[in-house]
Structures are given as structure tokens and as C-alpha cells.
Amino acid sequence: AQSVSQHNHHVILSEAASLELGCNYSYGGTVNLFWYVQYPGQHLQLLLKYFSGDPLVKGIKGFEAEFIKSKFSFNLRKPSVQWSDTAEYFCAVNYGGATNKLIFGTGTLLAVQP
Amino acid sequence: DTGVSQNPRHKITKRGQNVTFRCDPISEHNRLYWYRQTLGQGPEFLTYFQNEAQLEKSRLLSDRFSAERPKGSFSTLEIQRTEQGDSAMYLCASEVRAGANVLTFGAGSRLTVL
């Protein structure tokens, strides 16, 4: 079945620490990959996306993600987190087909301590 | 404000009552999606419209749920005979055109069934 796995459910970091959040998907064909972020009390916002081309994609606020096809992974990274990065992060995959519906992971709650 | 407007933002109801949520997408967006998010989970796809046509429904959408988009603009999601298990955040998202592959989410409508 088409699924998305986020292995880190809750991450606590100190400011300036580096961040890497894991995301794996289940399908071996062509996929479009996304990271969404939800800040406390706010709506889901697109952080970055990968459709094709350079597997290292850069998003807003210094985030980047790397698509590794052989590992079915799309991990999110940031070299130095800030307190304002405290949020819930969702990986999402579009497995194709007519609907363009997204399959979301369960999310990773990131708490950055000042 | 994301441009996707959802009302009401919060709804508390007693089990067995009917509730209706409304979503106003970004005006030029012709695809509209409904998702449901429960605590500790990522958003789950419910259904989507292209203009006024409802093109796919998830198995999560029992026969107590009905969604409409009568003129291809706003959409409503009705839940009849609510159950406690329906308590969730109901998210609406719109997409500028088929294949654009980027969803803009609203703030959501939170339903609590007592």
C-alpha cells in the first residue's frame, strides 16, 4: 500500500543544533515529494517540494531536503535551528494518478529550546 | 490568511446531530480537497472536486458524510448523525489547476462531538 513513514515523532533540540528529519515512502515509481510545516496555531504551509531534477532542494527559512531514490527517502535538514522553528513537520507524497492527492506521514513535532 | 477560508473554525456538537462545514477556496483554483486530521496523525484524504465534479472519495468517507461543490466555487462537507469518532480537524485545500501539484490549505474546522 502507498504509505509515508516518519520515524521521529518528537524531536527536542537546542538552538543552533543541526536538524535532520527522516521520511521514507513505499512506492518505487515516479513520485512528487513535499514537506509541510505547521507552526503552533497556524495552518499547514508548504516548506519545500521535489518534482524532478536536482535531488537536493532548498525551501524557505533555510530548510533543504534530499531525495534519494535508492532509499525511497526524502529527509529534511537544517544546519542550525532556531527557536522559531518549533513546529510540526509533515512529509507528504503524491504517488501520481489522476487525483494528485497527497499521502501524509504522521508528522514530527520539533521543539527547539532557547 | 492563506486565501482558503473555512467556517466555522470550531464546532462542538452532541452525538447524533448533523454538522456542516464550508470551504471557500482561492478564487482561481479549480481543484478543491477535503482532508481530516486527528491528534497525532497527518492529514488523511477524504475527497476532491475538479470544478463542481466530485472525482474521488476515500473509503474513510462513510455514507454519513457528503460533500458538494455546487457551482465550482465554495464547497460544503456535511456529517450526519455525528459520532464521537468524527471528532477531528477538517481541512480544506485548493490547487490552482490540475497537475500543479501544490496545495494551499485553510486553517481548518475543528469538530468536537460530545
Short mmCIF file of C-alpha atoms in Angstrom, two decimals:
data_model
loop_
_atom_site.label_atom_id
_atom_site.label_comp_id
_atom_site.label_asym_id
_atom_site.label_seq_id
_atom_site.Cartn_x
_atom_site.Cartn_y
_atom_site.Cartn_z
CA ALA A 1 0.00 0.00 0.00
CA GLN A 2 1.11 3.55 -0.61
CA SER A 3 2.38 4.99 2.63
CA VAL A 4 4.75 7.52 4.13
CA SER A 5 6.82 6.91 7.24
CA GLN A 6 8.25 9.48 9.55
CA HIS A 7 10.28 7.71 12.16
CA ASN A 8 10.90 10.62 14.51
CA HIS A 9 7.68 11.51 16.27
CA HIS A 10 9.10 14.00 18.71
CA VAL A 11 12.45 15.78 18.49
CA ILE A 12 13.91 18.20 21.01
CA LEU A 13 16.91 20.31 20.05
CA SER A 14 18.77 23.27 21.40
CA GLU A 15 19.13 26.37 19.28
CA ALA A 16 21.96 26.18 16.73
CA ALA A 17 21.83 22.39 16.64
CA SER A 18 21.53 20.68 13.29
CA LEU A 19 18.30 19.02 12.27
CA GLU A 20 17.55 16.00 10.16
CA LEU A 21 14.06 14.53 9.98
CA GLY A 22 13.55 11.24 8.22
CA CYS A 23 10.91 10.45 5.64
CA ASN A 24 10.51 7.23 3.69
CA TYR A 25 7.88 6.30 1.16
CA SER A 26 6.72 2.93 -0.02
CA TYR A 27 6.42 3.15 -3.80
CA GLY A 28 9.13 2.68 -6.36
CA GLY A 29 7.75 4.66 -9.26
CA THR A 30 7.72 8.33 -10.02
CA VAL A 31 6.67 10.40 -7.04
CA ASN A 32 6.41 14.03 -6.08
CA LEU A 33 7.62 14.79 -2.59
CA PHE A 34 6.77 17.54 -0.15
CA TRP A 35 7.48 18.81 3.31
CA TYR A 36 4.79 20.85 5.01
CA VAL A 37 5.13 22.69 8.30
CA GLN A 38 2.50 23.65 10.84
CA TYR A 39 3.53 26.30 13.34
CA PRO A 40 1.59 26.44 16.62
CA GLY A 41 -1.91 27.72 15.96
CA GLN A 42 -1.35 28.12 12.24
CA HIS A 43 -2.32 26.32 9.06
CA LEU A 44 -0.25 23.85 7.09
CA GLN A 45 2.29 25.60 4.90
CA LEU A 46 4.49 24.27 2.14
CA LEU A 47 8.15 24.19 3.15
CA LEU A 48 9.61 22.68 0.00
CA LYS A 49 8.87 20.26 -2.81
CA TYR A 50 10.63 17.94 -5.20
CA PHE A 51 9.26 17.06 -8.63
CA SER A 52 12.35 16.26 -10.68
CA GLY A 53 15.90 17.38 -11.40
CA ASP A 54 18.46 18.19 -8.71
CA PRO A 55 17.70 15.84 -5.81
CA LEU A 56 18.80 18.47 -3.30
CA VAL A 57 16.03 21.01 -2.98
CA LYS A 58 16.02 24.18 -0.97
CA GLY A 59 12.97 25.60 0.70
CA ILE A 60 12.03 28.52 2.84
CA LYS A 61 13.72 29.52 6.09
CA GLY A 62 16.98 27.70 5.35
CA PHE A 63 15.49 24.22 5.07
CA GLU A 64 16.59 21.73 2.46
CA ALA A 65 15.76 18.15 1.62
CA GLU A 66 17.49 15.43 -0.33
CA PHE A 67 15.71 12.90 -2.49
CA ILE A 68 17.50 9.55 -2.52
CA LYS A 69 15.63 7.32 -4.92
CA SER A 70 17.51 4.14 -4.00
CA LYS A 71 16.49 4.57 -0.37
CA PHE A 72 12.95 5.85 -1.05
CA SER A 73 13.82 8.71 1.25
CA PHE A 74 13.31 12.46 1.36
CA ASN A 75 14.93 13.69 4.55
CA LEU A 76 14.58 17.25 5.74
CA ARG A 77 17.62 19.12 7.02
CA LYS A 78 18.59 22.43 8.51
CA PRO A 79 22.15 23.17 9.63
CA SER A 80 21.23 25.41 12.56
CA VAL A 81 17.74 25.53 14.05
CA GLN A 82 16.14 28.49 15.75
CA TRP A 83 13.50 28.67 18.46
CA SER A 84 11.05 29.87 15.78
CA ASP A 85 11.41 26.52 14.00
CA THR A 86 9.35 24.90 16.75
CA ALA A 87 6.52 23.31 14.80
CA GLU A 88 5.14 20.06 13.47
CA TYR A 89 6.67 18.85 10.22
CA PHE A 90 4.85 16.60 7.78
CA CYS A 91 6.31 14.71 4.88
CA ALA A 92 3.86 14.09 2.04
CA VAL A 93 3.99 12.12 -1.19
CA ASN A 94 2.00 12.28 -4.38
CA TYR A 95 2.12 8.82 -5.89
CA GLY A 96 0.64 10.02 -9.15
CA GLY A 97 -2.61 9.20 -10.83
CA ALA A 98 -5.46 11.48 -11.63
CA THR A 99 -6.21 12.93 -8.23
CA ASN A 100 -2.90 14.42 -7.17
CA LYS A 101 -3.92 13.59 -3.62
CA LEU A 102 -1.20 13.70 -1.03
CA ILE A 103 -0.40 10.91 1.38
CA PHE A 104 0.94 12.39 4.60
CA GLY A 105 3.20 10.94 7.24
CA THR A 106 2.21 11.10 10.88
CA GLY A 107 4.33 14.17 11.50
CA THR A 108 7.32 15.08 13.63
CA LEU A 109 6.90 17.51 16.46
CA LEU A 110 10.05 19.62 16.79
CA ALA A 111 10.69 21.60 19.94
CA VAL A 112 13.66 23.95 19.88
CA GLN A 113 14.86 25.08 23.27
CA PRO A 114 16.40 28.55 23.50
CA ASP B 1 -4.74 34.25 5.96
CA THR B 2 -3.95 31.58 3.36
CA GLY B 3 -6.65 32.62 0.93
CA VAL B 4 -8.57 29.41 1.66
CA SER B 5 -11.31 30.23 4.13
CA GLN B 6 -13.04 27.68 6.33
CA ASN B 7 -16.08 28.14 8.56
CA PRO B 8 -16.83 27.59 11.30
CA ARG B 9 -13.39 27.33 12.87
CA HIS B 10 -14.73 25.38 15.81
CA LYS B 11 -17.89 23.33 16.23
CA ILE B 12 -18.99 21.48 19.33
CA THR B 13 -21.98 19.23 18.89
CA LYS B 14 -23.76 16.38 20.58
CA ARG B 15 -23.60 12.89 19.21
CA GLY B 16 -26.31 12.30 16.65
CA GLN B 17 -26.52 15.87 15.42
CA ASN B 18 -25.70 16.98 11.88
CA VAL B 19 -22.93 19.45 11.15
CA THR B 20 -21.86 21.29 8.02
CA PHE B 21 -18.53 22.89 7.21
CA ARG B 22 -17.88 25.36 4.46
CA CYS B 23 -14.74 25.99 2.45
CA ASP B 24 -14.10 28.95 0.17
CA PRO B 25 -11.01 28.23 -1.93
CA ILE B 26 -8.78 30.72 -3.67
CA SER B 27 -10.97 32.04 -6.45
CA GLU B 28 -8.98 30.90 -9.46
CA HIS B 29 -8.29 27.43 -8.06
CA ASN B 30 -10.37 24.77 -9.77
CA ARG B 31 -9.43 21.78 -7.60
CA LEU B 32 -10.63 21.50 -4.02
CA TYR B 33 -9.71 18.82 -1.50
CA TRP B 34 -11.02 17.80 1.91
CA TYR B 35 -8.75 16.14 4.45
CA ARG B 36 -9.26 15.03 8.03
CA GLN B 37 -6.63 15.25 10.73
CA THR B 38 -6.83 13.60 14.13
CA LEU B 39 -4.48 14.08 17.04
CA GLY B 40 -1.07 12.58 16.40
CA GLN B 41 -1.78 11.84 12.78
CA GLY B 42 -1.11 13.50 9.49
CA PRO B 43 -3.94 14.72 7.31
CA GLU B 44 -5.92 11.94 5.60
CA PHE B 45 -7.52 12.44 2.19
CA LEU B 46 -11.32 12.39 2.15
CA THR B 47 -12.45 13.63 -1.25
CA TYR B 48 -11.73 16.09 -4.03
CA PHE B 49 -13.53 18.16 -6.65
CA GLN B 50 -12.50 19.45 -10.00
CA ASN B 51 -14.80 22.39 -10.51
CA GLU B 52 -18.23 21.04 -9.47
CA ALA B 53 -17.46 17.38 -10.13
CA GLN B 54 -16.59 15.14 -7.20
CA LEU B 55 -13.99 12.85 -8.75
CA GLU B 56 -12.80 10.68 -5.89
CA LYS B 57 -13.94 9.68 -2.43
CA SER B 58 -11.86 7.89 0.16
CA ARG B 59 -13.12 4.81 1.95
CA LEU B 60 -12.86 6.96 5.07
CA LEU B 61 -15.88 8.86 3.80
CA SER B 62 -18.77 6.80 5.14
CA ASP B 63 -22.32 7.29 3.91
CA ARG B 64 -22.88 9.74 6.77
CA PHE B 65 -20.52 12.14 5.03
CA SER B 66 -21.46 14.14 1.98
CA ALA B 67 -19.58 16.85 0.17
CA GLU B 68 -20.75 19.23 -2.50
CA ARG B 69 -19.34 21.99 -4.64
CA PRO B 70 -22.46 23.13 -6.45
CA LYS B 71 -21.12 25.92 -8.62
CA GLY B 72 -17.48 25.01 -8.67
CA SER B 73 -16.64 27.67 -6.13
CA PHE B 74 -17.23 27.04 -2.41
CA SER B 75 -17.69 23.55 -1.02
CA THR B 76 -19.58 22.10 1.92
CA LEU B 77 -18.87 18.97 3.92
CA GLU B 78 -21.83 17.62 5.88
CA ILE B 79 -21.65 14.96 8.54
CA GLN B 80 -24.96 13.39 9.52
CA ARG B 81 -25.63 11.63 12.81
CA THR B 82 -22.25 12.55 14.22
CA GLU B 83 -20.30 10.08 16.30
CA GLN B 84 -17.52 10.70 18.80
CA GLY B 85 -15.07 9.21 16.33
CA ASP B 86 -15.82 12.06 13.93
CA SER B 87 -14.04 14.48 16.27
CA ALA B 88 -11.16 15.84 14.21
CA MET B 89 -9.84 18.81 12.32
CA TYR B 90 -11.38 19.02 8.85
CA LEU B 91 -9.03 20.66 6.40
CA CYS B 92 -9.80 22.12 3.02
CA ALA B 93 -7.15 22.72 0.39
CA SER B 94 -7.21 24.08 -3.12
CA GLU B 95 -4.94 23.65 -6.11
CA VAL B 96 -4.59 26.23 -8.83
CA ARG B 97 -5.10 23.71 -11.66
CA ALA B 98 -4.92 20.00 -12.24
CA GLY B 99 -1.32 18.93 -12.21
CA ALA B 100 0.04 21.99 -10.47
CA ASN B 101 0.63 19.70 -7.55
CA VAL B 102 0.82 22.29 -4.82
CA LEU B 103 -2.00 22.52 -2.30
CA THR B 104 -2.86 25.60 -0.29
CA PHE B 105 -4.54 24.65 2.96
CA GLY B 106 -7.07 26.53 5.02
CA ALA B 107 -6.87 26.86 8.77
CA GLY B 108 -9.33 24.02 9.29
CA SER B 109 -12.60 23.44 11.09
CA ARG B 110 -12.27 21.63 14.39
CA LEU B 111 -15.17 19.35 15.29
CA THR B 112 -15.76 18.08 18.79
CA VAL B 113 -18.55 15.55 19.25
CA LEU B 114 -19.68 15.10 22.84
#
